[in-house]
mmCIF file of C-alpha atoms (C1' of nucleotides) in Angstrom:
data_model
loop_
_atom_site.group_PDB
_atom_site.id
_atom_site.type_symbol
_atom_site.label_atom_id
_atom_site.label_comp_id
_atom_site.label_asym_id
_atom_site.label_seq_id
_atom_site.Cartn_x
_atom_site.Cartn_y
_atom_site.Cartn_z
ATOM 1 C CA MET A 15 29.979 -20.636 0.897
ATOM 2 C CA GLU A 16 28.882 -23.645 -1.097
ATOM 3 C CA GLU A 17 25.866 -22.964 -3.210
ATOM 4 C CA ARG A 18 24.058 -26.202 -3.653
ATOM 5 C CA SER A 19 20.852 -24.940 -5.042
ATOM 6 C CA ILE A 20 19.848 -22.148 -7.307
ATOM 7 C CA SER A 21 18.105 -20.652 -4.284
ATOM 8 C CA ASP A 22 21.484 -20.375 -2.586
ATOM 9 C CA VAL A 23 22.907 -18.688 -5.654
ATOM 10 C CA ILE A 24 20.081 -16.192 -5.746
ATOM 11 C CA GLU A 25 20.466 -15.545 -2.048
ATOM 12 C CA ALA A 26 24.178 -14.845 -2.521
ATOM 13 C CA TYR A 27 23.451 -12.610 -5.474
ATOM 14 C CA LEU A 28 20.923 -10.537 -3.578
ATOM 15 C CA LYS A 29 23.288 -10.195 -0.654
ATOM 16 C CA SER A 30 26.078 -9.121 -2.957
ATOM 17 C CA ILE A 31 24.040 -6.359 -4.520
ATOM 18 C CA LEU A 32 22.907 -5.340 -1.066
ATOM 19 C CA GLY A 33 26.560 -4.691 -0.340
ATOM 20 C CA ASP A 34 26.820 -1.576 1.797
ATOM 21 C CA ASP A 35 23.404 -0.274 0.862
ATOM 22 C CA PRO A 36 20.887 -0.647 3.639
ATOM 23 C CA ARG A 37 18.290 -1.579 1.083
ATOM 24 C CA ILE A 38 17.751 -2.651 -2.482
ATOM 25 C CA GLU A 39 14.788 -2.761 -4.762
ATOM 26 C CA ILE A 40 14.434 -5.438 -7.346
ATOM 27 C CA ARG A 41 11.971 -6.418 -9.998
ATOM 28 C CA ARG A 42 10.928 -9.974 -9.376
ATOM 29 C CA ALA A 43 10.582 -10.914 -13.022
ATOM 30 C CA GLU A 44 13.997 -9.498 -13.791
ATOM 31 C CA ILE A 45 15.792 -11.560 -11.173
ATOM 32 C CA ALA A 46 13.833 -14.650 -12.109
ATOM 33 C CA ASP A 47 14.776 -14.111 -15.717
ATOM 34 C CA HIS A 48 18.412 -13.537 -14.863
ATOM 35 C CA PHE A 49 18.650 -16.931 -13.184
ATOM 36 C CA ASP A 50 16.199 -18.611 -15.475
ATOM 37 C CA VAL A 51 13.767 -19.677 -12.778
ATOM 38 C CA VAL A 52 10.063 -19.113 -12.324
ATOM 39 C CA PRO A 53 9.173 -15.836 -10.589
ATOM 40 C CA SER A 54 7.725 -17.488 -7.542
ATOM 41 C CA GLN A 55 11.127 -18.909 -6.745
ATOM 42 C CA ILE A 56 12.171 -15.410 -5.814
ATOM 43 C CA ASN A 57 9.397 -15.391 -3.250
ATOM 44 C CA TYR A 58 10.698 -18.666 -1.912
ATOM 45 C CA VAL A 59 14.211 -17.331 -1.530
ATOM 46 C CA ILE A 60 12.982 -14.219 0.193
ATOM 47 C CA LYS A 61 10.690 -16.088 2.506
ATOM 48 C CA THR A 62 13.308 -18.549 3.609
ATOM 49 C CA ARG A 63 16.383 -16.307 3.690
ATOM 50 C CA PHE A 64 15.377 -12.703 4.095
ATOM 51 C CA ASN A 65 12.989 -12.753 7.024
ATOM 52 C CA LEU A 66 13.144 -10.801 10.244
ATOM 53 C CA GLN A 67 14.885 -13.613 12.071
ATOM 54 C CA ASN A 68 17.718 -13.153 9.616
ATOM 55 C CA GLY A 69 17.684 -9.424 10.017
ATOM 56 C CA TYR A 70 15.814 -8.395 6.921
ATOM 57 C CA LEU A 71 12.594 -6.544 6.270
ATOM 58 C CA VAL A 72 10.813 -6.988 2.976
ATOM 59 C CA GLN A 73 8.155 -4.829 1.366
ATOM 60 C CA SER A 74 6.719 -4.958 -2.098
ATOM 61 C CA LYS A 75 4.304 -3.375 -4.496
ATOM 62 C CA ARG A 76 2.412 -4.924 -7.403
ATOM 63 C CA GLY A 77 1.264 -3.392 -10.642
ATOM 64 C CA GLY A 78 3.049 -0.977 -12.917
ATOM 65 C CA GLY A 79 6.350 0.085 -11.431
ATOM 66 C CA GLY A 80 6.117 -2.738 -8.935
ATOM 67 C CA TYR A 81 9.104 -3.860 -6.914
ATOM 68 C CA ILE A 82 10.367 -5.907 -4.015
ATOM 69 C CA ARG A 83 12.358 -3.975 -1.458
ATOM 70 C CA ILE A 84 14.765 -5.784 0.819
ATOM 71 C CA GLU A 85 16.090 -3.892 3.786
ATOM 72 C CA ARG A 86 18.676 -4.919 6.298
ATOM 73 C CA VAL A 87 17.717 -4.006 9.863
ATOM 74 C CA ASN A 88 19.633 -4.008 13.082
ATOM 75 C CA LEU A 89 18.233 -6.338 15.649
ATOM 76 C CA LEU A 90 18.409 -4.756 19.080
ATOM 77 C CA ASP A 91 20.764 -5.786 21.841
ATOM 78 C CA ASP A 92 17.956 -6.560 24.232
ATOM 79 C CA ASP A 93 16.288 -8.737 21.677
ATOM 80 C CA ASP A 94 16.331 -11.571 24.218
ATOM 81 C CA VAL A 95 14.115 -9.651 26.621
ATOM 82 C CA LEU A 96 11.603 -8.992 23.898
ATOM 83 C CA GLN A 97 11.609 -12.564 22.688
ATOM 84 C CA MET A 98 10.981 -13.760 26.219
ATOM 85 C CA LEU A 99 8.133 -11.335 26.711
ATOM 86 C CA ILE A 100 6.651 -12.413 23.408
ATOM 87 C CA ALA A 101 6.923 -16.056 24.345
ATOM 88 C CA ASN A 102 5.144 -15.343 27.616
ATOM 89 C CA ILE A 103 2.154 -13.680 26.023
ATOM 90 C CA GLY A 104 0.976 -16.808 24.332
ATOM 91 C CA GLU A 105 -2.397 -17.041 22.612
ATOM 92 C CA ALA A 106 -4.419 -14.796 24.849
ATOM 93 C CA ILE A 107 -3.877 -12.103 27.428
ATOM 94 C CA SER A 108 -5.992 -9.958 29.711
ATOM 95 C CA GLU A 109 -5.953 -6.201 29.675
ATOM 96 C CA LYS A 110 -4.303 -6.111 33.059
ATOM 97 C CA ASP A 111 -1.499 -8.438 32.073
ATOM 98 C CA ALA A 112 -0.982 -6.519 28.866
ATOM 99 C CA ALA A 113 -0.709 -3.338 30.882
ATOM 100 C CA LYS A 114 1.921 -4.985 33.044
ATOM 101 C CA ILE A 115 3.985 -5.881 30.024
ATOM 102 C CA ILE A 116 3.693 -2.396 28.624
ATOM 103 C CA LYS A 117 4.763 -1.030 31.964
ATOM 104 C CA THR A 118 7.774 -3.309 31.918
ATOM 105 C CA LEU A 119 8.711 -2.062 28.475
ATOM 106 C CA TYR A 120 8.578 1.470 29.773
ATOM 107 C CA GLU A 121 10.624 0.691 32.844
ATOM 108 C CA GLU A 122 13.194 -1.081 30.734
ATOM 109 C CA LYS A 123 13.305 2.057 28.590
ATOM 110 C CA LEU A 124 12.361 0.134 25.502
ATOM 111 C CA ILE A 125 9.508 2.541 24.834
ATOM 112 C CA SER A 126 8.707 6.128 25.711
ATOM 113 C CA ARG A 127 5.890 7.224 27.944
ATOM 114 C CA ARG A 128 3.851 8.320 24.975
ATOM 115 C CA GLU A 129 4.421 5.083 23.100
ATOM 116 C CA GLY A 130 3.274 3.231 26.165
ATOM 117 C CA ASP A 131 0.153 5.341 26.409
ATOM 118 C CA LEU A 132 -0.724 4.672 22.803
ATOM 119 C CA MET A 133 -0.170 0.957 23.296
ATOM 120 C CA LEU A 134 -2.445 1.002 26.317
ATOM 121 C CA VAL A 135 -5.150 2.671 24.283
ATOM 122 C CA GLY A 136 -4.723 0.020 21.630
ATOM 123 C CA VAL A 137 -5.080 -2.970 23.907
ATOM 124 C CA ALA A 138 -7.959 -1.509 25.899
ATOM 125 C CA LYS A 139 -11.081 -3.621 26.127
ATOM 126 C CA GLN A 140 -13.159 -0.760 24.800
ATOM 127 C CA THR A 141 -11.001 -0.369 21.721
ATOM 128 C CA LEU A 142 -10.940 -4.027 20.798
ATOM 129 C CA ASN A 143 -14.645 -4.377 21.543
ATOM 130 C CA GLN A 144 -14.953 -8.055 20.778
ATOM 131 C CA ALA A 145 -18.009 -10.255 21.077
ATOM 132 C CA ASN A 146 -16.625 -12.398 23.849
ATOM 133 C CA LYS A 147 -13.781 -12.431 26.259
ATOM 134 C CA GLN A 148 -11.884 -15.146 24.504
ATOM 135 C CA ALA A 149 -11.868 -13.340 21.169
ATOM 136 C CA GLU A 150 -10.841 -10.154 22.915
ATOM 137 C CA GLU A 151 -7.912 -11.745 24.693
ATOM 138 C CA ARG A 152 -6.690 -13.488 21.599
ATOM 139 C CA LEU A 153 -6.830 -10.320 19.571
ATOM 140 C CA ARG A 154 -5.035 -8.436 22.322
ATOM 141 C CA ALA A 155 -2.310 -11.066 22.329
ATOM 142 C CA ARG A 156 -1.825 -10.802 18.575
ATOM 143 C CA LEU A 157 -1.676 -7.040 18.780
ATOM 144 C CA LEU A 158 0.810 -7.038 21.616
ATOM 145 C CA VAL A 159 3.008 -9.648 19.994
ATOM 146 C CA ALA A 160 3.026 -7.676 16.762
ATOM 147 C CA LEU A 161 4.043 -4.521 18.601
ATOM 148 C CA LEU A 162 6.802 -6.263 20.530
ATOM 149 C CA THR A 163 8.036 -7.885 17.363
ATOM 150 C CA ARG A 164 8.286 -4.473 15.793
ATOM 151 C CA LEU A 165 10.322 -3.274 18.746
ATOM 152 C CA ARG A 166 12.903 -5.925 18.098
ATOM 153 C CA TYR A 167 14.668 -3.867 15.482
ATOM 154 C CA GLU A 168 15.389 -0.200 14.866
ATOM 155 C CA MET B 2 11.332 9.112 -3.197
ATOM 156 C CA GLU B 3 11.966 6.586 -5.904
ATOM 157 C CA GLU B 4 9.884 7.147 -9.000
ATOM 158 C CA ARG B 5 9.125 3.855 -10.602
ATOM 159 C CA SER B 6 5.930 4.606 -12.423
ATOM 160 C CA ILE B 7 4.820 7.662 -14.309
ATOM 161 C CA SER B 8 2.255 8.220 -11.567
ATOM 162 C CA ASP B 9 5.097 8.479 -9.079
ATOM 163 C CA VAL B 10 6.844 10.967 -11.318
ATOM 164 C CA ILE B 11 3.752 13.113 -11.608
ATOM 165 C CA GLU B 12 3.237 12.937 -7.856
ATOM 166 C CA ALA B 13 6.784 14.119 -7.275
ATOM 167 C CA TYR B 14 6.390 16.874 -9.829
ATOM 168 C CA LEU B 15 3.232 18.196 -8.236
ATOM 169 C CA LYS B 16 4.828 18.101 -4.817
ATOM 170 C CA SER B 17 7.853 19.937 -6.109
ATOM 171 C CA ILE B 18 5.818 22.767 -7.559
ATOM 172 C CA LEU B 19 3.829 22.863 -4.355
ATOM 173 C CA GLY B 20 7.094 23.652 -2.635
ATOM 174 C CA ASP B 21 6.426 26.130 0.158
ATOM 175 C CA ASP B 22 3.191 27.348 -1.348
ATOM 176 C CA PRO B 23 0.193 26.138 0.576
ATOM 177 C CA ARG B 24 -1.649 25.566 -2.667
ATOM 178 C CA ILE B 25 -1.284 25.308 -6.399
ATOM 179 C CA GLU B 26 -3.644 25.415 -9.304
ATOM 180 C CA ILE B 27 -2.988 23.338 -12.338
ATOM 181 C CA ARG B 28 -4.604 22.711 -15.665
ATOM 182 C CA ARG B 29 -5.184 19.024 -16.042
ATOM 183 C CA ALA B 30 -4.624 18.877 -19.771
ATOM 184 C CA GLU B 31 -1.372 20.769 -19.432
ATOM 185 C CA ILE B 32 0.117 18.374 -16.910
ATOM 186 C CA ALA B 33 -1.102 15.391 -18.887
ATOM 187 C CA ASP B 34 0.489 16.810 -21.975
ATOM 188 C CA HIS B 35 3.735 17.556 -20.181
ATOM 189 C CA PHE B 36 4.118 13.930 -19.168
ATOM 190 C CA ASP B 37 2.522 12.521 -22.271
ATOM 191 C CA VAL B 38 -0.255 10.654 -20.501
ATOM 192 C CA VAL B 39 -4.007 10.715 -20.868
ATOM 193 C CA PRO B 40 -5.736 13.403 -18.780
ATOM 194 C CA SER B 41 -7.528 10.946 -16.578
ATOM 195 C CA GLN B 42 -4.195 9.770 -15.284
ATOM 196 C CA ILE B 43 -3.924 13.062 -13.465
ATOM 197 C CA ASN B 44 -7.177 12.216 -11.712
ATOM 198 C CA TYR B 45 -5.717 8.883 -10.785
ATOM 199 C CA VAL B 46 -2.613 10.445 -9.285
ATOM 200 C CA ILE B 47 -4.675 12.938 -7.335
ATOM 201 C CA LYS B 48 -7.103 10.360 -6.126
ATOM 202 C CA THR B 49 -4.432 7.994 -4.898
ATOM 203 C CA ARG B 50 -1.869 10.488 -3.620
ATOM 204 C CA PHE B 51 -3.479 13.801 -2.791
ATOM 205 C CA ASN B 52 -6.543 13.016 -0.741
ATOM 206 C CA LEU B 53 -7.373 14.140 2.752
ATOM 207 C CA GLN B 54 -5.766 11.110 4.251
ATOM 208 C CA ASN B 55 -2.580 12.196 2.610
ATOM 209 C CA GLY B 56 -2.972 15.665 4.006
ATOM 210 C CA TYR B 57 -4.294 17.403 0.929
ATOM 211 C CA LEU B 58 -7.528 19.047 -0.049
ATOM 212 C CA VAL B 59 -8.468 19.152 -3.710
ATOM 213 C CA GLN B 60 -11.015 21.316 -5.446
ATOM 214 C CA SER B 61 -11.648 21.815 -9.116
ATOM 215 C CA LYS B 62 -13.685 23.644 -11.644
ATOM 216 C CA ARG B 63 -14.737 22.543 -15.119
ATOM 217 C CA GLY B 64 -15.409 24.542 -18.227
ATOM 218 C CA GLY B 65 -13.504 27.475 -19.607
ATOM 219 C CA GLY B 66 -10.834 28.636 -17.225
ATOM 220 C CA GLY B 67 -11.136 25.407 -15.337
ATOM 221 C CA TYR B 68 -8.475 24.209 -12.928
ATOM 222 C CA ILE B 69 -7.572 21.727 -10.248
ATOM 223 C CA ARG B 70 -6.487 23.233 -6.975
ATOM 224 C CA ILE B 71 -4.353 21.204 -4.608
ATOM 225 C CA GLU B 72 -3.958 22.472 -1.085
ATOM 226 C CA ARG B 73 -1.871 21.104 1.717
ATOM 227 C CA VAL B 74 -3.782 21.071 4.983
ATOM 228 C CA ASN B 75 -2.098 21.711 8.249
ATOM 229 C CA LEU B 76 -2.844 19.288 11.046
ATOM 230 C CA LEU B 77 -0.797 21.131 13.623
ATOM 231 C CA ASP B 78 -2.656 24.384 14.020
ATOM 232 C CA ASP B 79 -5.918 22.999 12.832
ATOM 233 C CA ASP B 80 -7.658 20.703 15.215
ATOM 234 C CA ASP B 81 -10.571 20.687 12.793
ATOM 235 C CA VAL B 82 -8.558 18.696 10.319
ATOM 236 C CA LEU B 83 -7.867 16.008 12.875
ATOM 237 C CA GLN B 84 -11.564 15.911 13.605
ATOM 238 C CA MET B 85 -12.308 15.723 9.913
ATOM 239 C CA LEU B 86 -9.857 12.891 9.610
ATOM 240 C CA ILE B 87 -11.538 11.026 12.431
ATOM 241 C CA ALA B 88 -14.948 11.663 10.921
ATOM 242 C CA ASN B 89 -13.609 10.528 7.599
ATOM 243 C CA ILE B 90 -12.554 7.193 9.027
ATOM 244 C CA GLY B 91 -16.086 6.466 10.033
ATOM 245 C CA GLU B 92 -17.028 2.911 10.842
ATOM 246 C CA ALA B 93 -14.506 1.112 8.706
ATOM 247 C CA ILE B 94 -11.203 1.705 6.981
ATOM 248 C CA SER B 95 -8.816 -0.266 4.796
ATOM 249 C CA GLU B 96 -5.231 -0.906 5.751
ATOM 250 C CA LYS B 97 -3.980 1.291 2.931
ATOM 251 C CA ASP B 98 -6.074 4.251 3.927
ATOM 252 C CA ALA B 99 -5.061 3.816 7.538
ATOM 253 C CA ALA B 100 -1.424 3.767 6.490
ATOM 254 C CA LYS B 101 -1.902 6.991 4.567
ATOM 255 C CA ILE B 102 -3.323 8.693 7.616
ATOM 256 C CA ILE B 103 -0.512 7.495 9.816
ATOM 257 C CA LYS B 104 2.027 8.705 7.305
ATOM 258 C CA THR B 105 0.366 12.080 7.248
ATOM 259 C CA LEU B 106 0.493 12.274 11.029
ATOM 260 C CA TYR B 107 4.196 11.630 10.832
ATOM 261 C CA GLU B 108 4.808 14.132 8.089
ATOM 262 C CA GLU B 109 2.906 16.731 10.055
ATOM 263 C CA LYS B 110 5.031 15.856 13.064
ATOM 264 C CA LEU B 111 2.148 14.860 15.287
ATOM 265 C CA ILE B 112 3.837 11.559 15.945
ATOM 266 C CA SER B 113 7.374 10.276 15.805
ATOM 267 C CA ARG B 114 8.641 7.842 13.277
ATOM 268 C CA ARG B 115 8.624 5.041 15.795
ATOM 269 C CA GLU B 116 5.140 5.808 16.992
ATOM 270 C CA GLY B 117 4.027 5.708 13.412
ATOM 271 C CA ASP B 118 5.719 2.375 12.834
ATOM 272 C CA LEU B 119 4.014 0.908 15.877
ATOM 273 C CA MET B 120 0.667 2.227 14.737
ATOM 274 C CA LEU B 121 1.212 0.710 11.322
ATOM 275 C CA VAL B 122 1.901 -2.648 12.888
ATOM 276 C CA GLY B 123 -1.227 -2.336 14.980
ATOM 277 C CA VAL B 124 -3.567 -1.686 12.077
ATOM 278 C CA ALA B 125 -2.007 -4.310 9.808
ATOM 279 C CA LYS B 126 -4.326 -6.913 8.383
ATOM 280 C CA GLN B 127 -2.153 -9.682 9.713
ATOM 281 C CA THR B 128 -2.301 -8.323 13.232
ATOM 282 C CA LEU B 129 -6.042 -7.845 13.356
ATOM 283 C CA ASN B 130 -6.620 -11.174 11.632
ATOM 284 C CA GLN B 131 -10.399 -11.023 11.559
ATOM 285 C CA ALA B 132 -12.799 -13.536 10.093
ATOM 286 C CA ASN B 133 -14.013 -11.250 7.342
ATOM 287 C CA LYS B 134 -13.059 -8.019 5.734
ATOM 288 C CA GLN B 135 -15.866 -6.051 7.248
ATOM 289 C CA ALA B 136 -15.010 -7.040 10.791
ATOM 290 C CA GLU B 137 -11.389 -6.261 10.083
ATOM 291 C CA GLU B 138 -12.094 -2.788 8.736
ATOM 292 C CA ARG B 139 -14.416 -1.954 11.599
ATOM 293 C CA LEU B 140 -11.894 -3.030 14.162
ATOM 294 C CA ARG B 141 -9.184 -1.077 12.412
ATOM 295 C CA ALA B 142 -11.370 2.010 12.408
ATOM 296 C CA ARG B 143 -12.013 1.690 16.143
ATOM 297 C CA LEU B 144 -8.331 1.265 16.833
ATOM 298 C CA LEU B 145 -7.276 4.196 14.690
ATOM 299 C CA VAL B 146 -9.964 6.480 16.046
ATOM 300 C CA ALA B 147 -8.963 5.561 19.591
ATOM 301 C CA LEU B 148 -5.353 6.419 18.842
ATOM 302 C CA LEU B 149 -6.192 9.684 17.103
ATOM 303 C CA THR B 150 -8.523 10.670 19.873
ATOM 304 C CA ARG B 151 -5.779 10.035 22.345
ATOM 305 C CA LEU B 152 -3.502 12.323 20.332
ATOM 306 C CA ARG B 153 -6.115 15.033 20.349
ATOM 307 C CA TYR B 154 -6.527 15.175 24.058
ATOM 308 C CA GLU B 155 -3.035 14.803 25.373
ATOM 309 C "C1'" DC C 6 13.273 -45.050 3.218
ATOM 310 C "C1'" DC C 7 11.733 -40.767 5.209
ATOM 311 C "C1'" DT C 8 11.966 -36.014 5.894
ATOM 312 C "C1'" DT C 9 13.106 -31.633 4.547
ATOM 313 C "C1'" DT C 10 14.087 -28.421 1.123
ATOM 314 C "C1'" DC C 11 13.716 -26.843 -3.490
ATOM 315 C "C1'" DT C 12 11.448 -26.130 -8.039
ATOM 316 C "C1'" DT C 13 7.460 -25.267 -10.966
ATOM 317 C "C1'" DG C 14 3.313 -23.599 -12.608
ATOM 318 C "C1'" DA C 15 -1.577 -22.542 -12.304
ATOM 319 C "C1'" DC C 16 -4.322 -19.371 -10.224
ATOM 320 C "C1'" DT C 17 -4.980 -14.913 -7.579
ATOM 321 C "C1'" DA C 18 -4.465 -10.050 -6.180
ATOM 322 C "C1'" DA C 19 -2.954 -5.306 -6.470
ATOM 323 C "C1'" DT C 20 -1.726 -1.193 -9.041
ATOM 324 C "C1'" DT C 21 -1.158 1.487 -13.024
ATOM 325 C "C1'" DT C 22 -2.346 2.943 -17.683
ATOM 326 C "C1'" DT C 23 -5.588 4.017 -21.279
ATOM 327 C "C1'" DG C 24 -9.682 5.429 -23.595
ATOM 328 C "C1'" DA C 25 -14.562 6.040 -24.398
ATOM 329 C "C1'" DC C 26 -18.205 8.642 -22.791
ATOM 330 C "C1'" DC C 27 -20.286 12.232 -19.389
ATOM 331 C "C1'" DT C 28 -20.856 16.793 -16.947
ATOM 332 C "C1'" DT C 29 -20.103 21.588 -16.138
ATOM 333 C "C1'" DA C 30 -18.858 26.368 -17.268
ATOM 334 C "C1'" DA C 31 -17.705 30.164 -20.279
ATOM 335 C "C1'" DT C 32 -18.171 32.433 -24.583
ATOM 336 C "C1'" DC C 33 -20.125 33.595 -28.928
ATOM 337 C "C1'" DA C 34 -23.689 34.418 -32.354
ATOM 338 C "C1'" DT C 35 -28.268 35.821 -33.001
ATOM 339 C "C1'" DA D 22 -31.577 36.765 -23.243
ATOM 340 C "C1'" DT D 23 -30.959 32.253 -25.545
ATOM 341 C "C1'" DG D 24 -29.152 28.509 -27.772
ATOM 342 C "C1'" DA D 25 -24.971 26.632 -29.794
ATOM 343 C "C1'" DT D 26 -20.251 25.941 -29.447
ATOM 344 C "C1'" DT D 27 -16.042 25.432 -27.169
ATOM 345 C "C1'" DA D 28 -13.242 24.457 -23.245
ATOM 346 C "C1'" DA D 29 -12.326 22.503 -19.375
ATOM 347 C "C1'" DG D 30 -12.509 18.537 -15.849
ATOM 348 C "C1'" DG D 31 -14.910 13.740 -14.090
ATOM 349 C "C1'" DT D 32 -16.109 8.719 -14.157
ATOM 350 C "C1'" DC D 33 -15.651 4.178 -14.934
ATOM 351 C "C1'" DA D 34 -14.142 0.005 -16.549
ATOM 352 C "C1'" DA D 35 -11.061 -2.693 -19.506
ATOM 353 C "C1'" DA D 36 -6.341 -3.837 -20.413
ATOM 354 C "C1'" DA D 37 -1.691 -4.093 -18.994
ATOM 355 C "C1'" DT D 38 1.781 -4.794 -15.567
ATOM 356 C "C1'" DT D 39 3.611 -6.483 -11.500
ATOM 357 C "C1'" DA D 40 3.875 -9.451 -7.410
ATOM 358 C "C1'" DG D 41 1.750 -13.280 -4.082
ATOM 359 C "C1'" DT D 42 -0.105 -17.917 -2.791
ATOM 360 C "C1'" DC D 43 -0.409 -22.603 -2.695
ATOM 361 C "C1'" DA D 44 0.181 -27.202 -3.612
ATOM 362 C "C1'" DA D 45 2.200 -30.910 -6.261
ATOM 363 C "C1'" DG D 46 6.295 -33.072 -7.753
ATOM 364 C "C1'" DA D 47 11.502 -33.465 -7.667
ATOM 365 C "C1'" DA D 48 15.822 -33.515 -5.361
ATOM 366 C "C1'" DA D 49 18.812 -33.747 -1.519
ATOM 367 C "C1'" DG D 50 20.083 -35.197 3.173
ATOM 368 C "C1'" DG D 51 20.116 -38.275 6.972
#
DNA sequence: CCTTTCTTGACTAATTTTGACCTTAATCAT
DNA sequence: ATGATTAAGGTCAAAATTAGTCAAGAAAGG
């Protein structure tokens, strides 16, 4: 691997300390200091190289004892199915169509009955309770996409 | 649990002495002294980590013989607590408080890990994506109440 | 060139730590 | 009994400690 930029070096470093651990926790300032870069460069590296598409989940906390946690996740085998479903949802979706998708998830055994029921409650018109139909359908789409995205990994 | 800050350490300590006991009584000054922090830090730890949303009930008494009593509440054989939790959510709730509740549901085994993860995704700020904070917190409250209500009646 | 990626830094946000000041309850002296 | 003293715990906000965002400028690739 040829490291052209310091970002590449930092990426390689983080991956090396990840090693066999499923997750690591770093202090942003410490890493930045170690490579003599500004702290926000760490955010850049994480944003461009440790996102879900690349199989990583990142969480962080500010304040005293703050940290950035990087976790490697396994993307599922049927990731394609989920990505297709997500692509099909688009910007807005009706309650009926959402229910169809949830039903598909259940039939494909991607979710349990109970998970499906909870999702149905979540996307219900009454729950979202938006001012107009358009807002409601957009919100429902965001919610559904977020849920499907979460299903993409274990 | 990784203890990064002294607050985390105190949290872990209190949970460890809680052990199997349903409740403990501590003297604030004593704990503060033990960890060499100011007494009000104990209040901070309790406020942020031992509230109802976290599955704890706290009572205290001032003056001579004063104490702070921390009690773990049981969601399983106490439908009242679930009701209290729902009532506590009210009209609006922050993402952090919602997350605490969901975590409690998981710890009390009312929901599975995956169900909890999906719920967390649903109530996330990014998912709801409302115009202003108030709208966001109201929507989140409706969503969470709908989900909890569903759990109550299944 | 032109576009994309990287680097920097000023400004912002979240969380923890600390301390000054307040309230409540028990005990003691009269 | 009553008022003073002592012994808890409570509140709140400032200061300290982390991390996040965003946009401008620099560098690298095509």
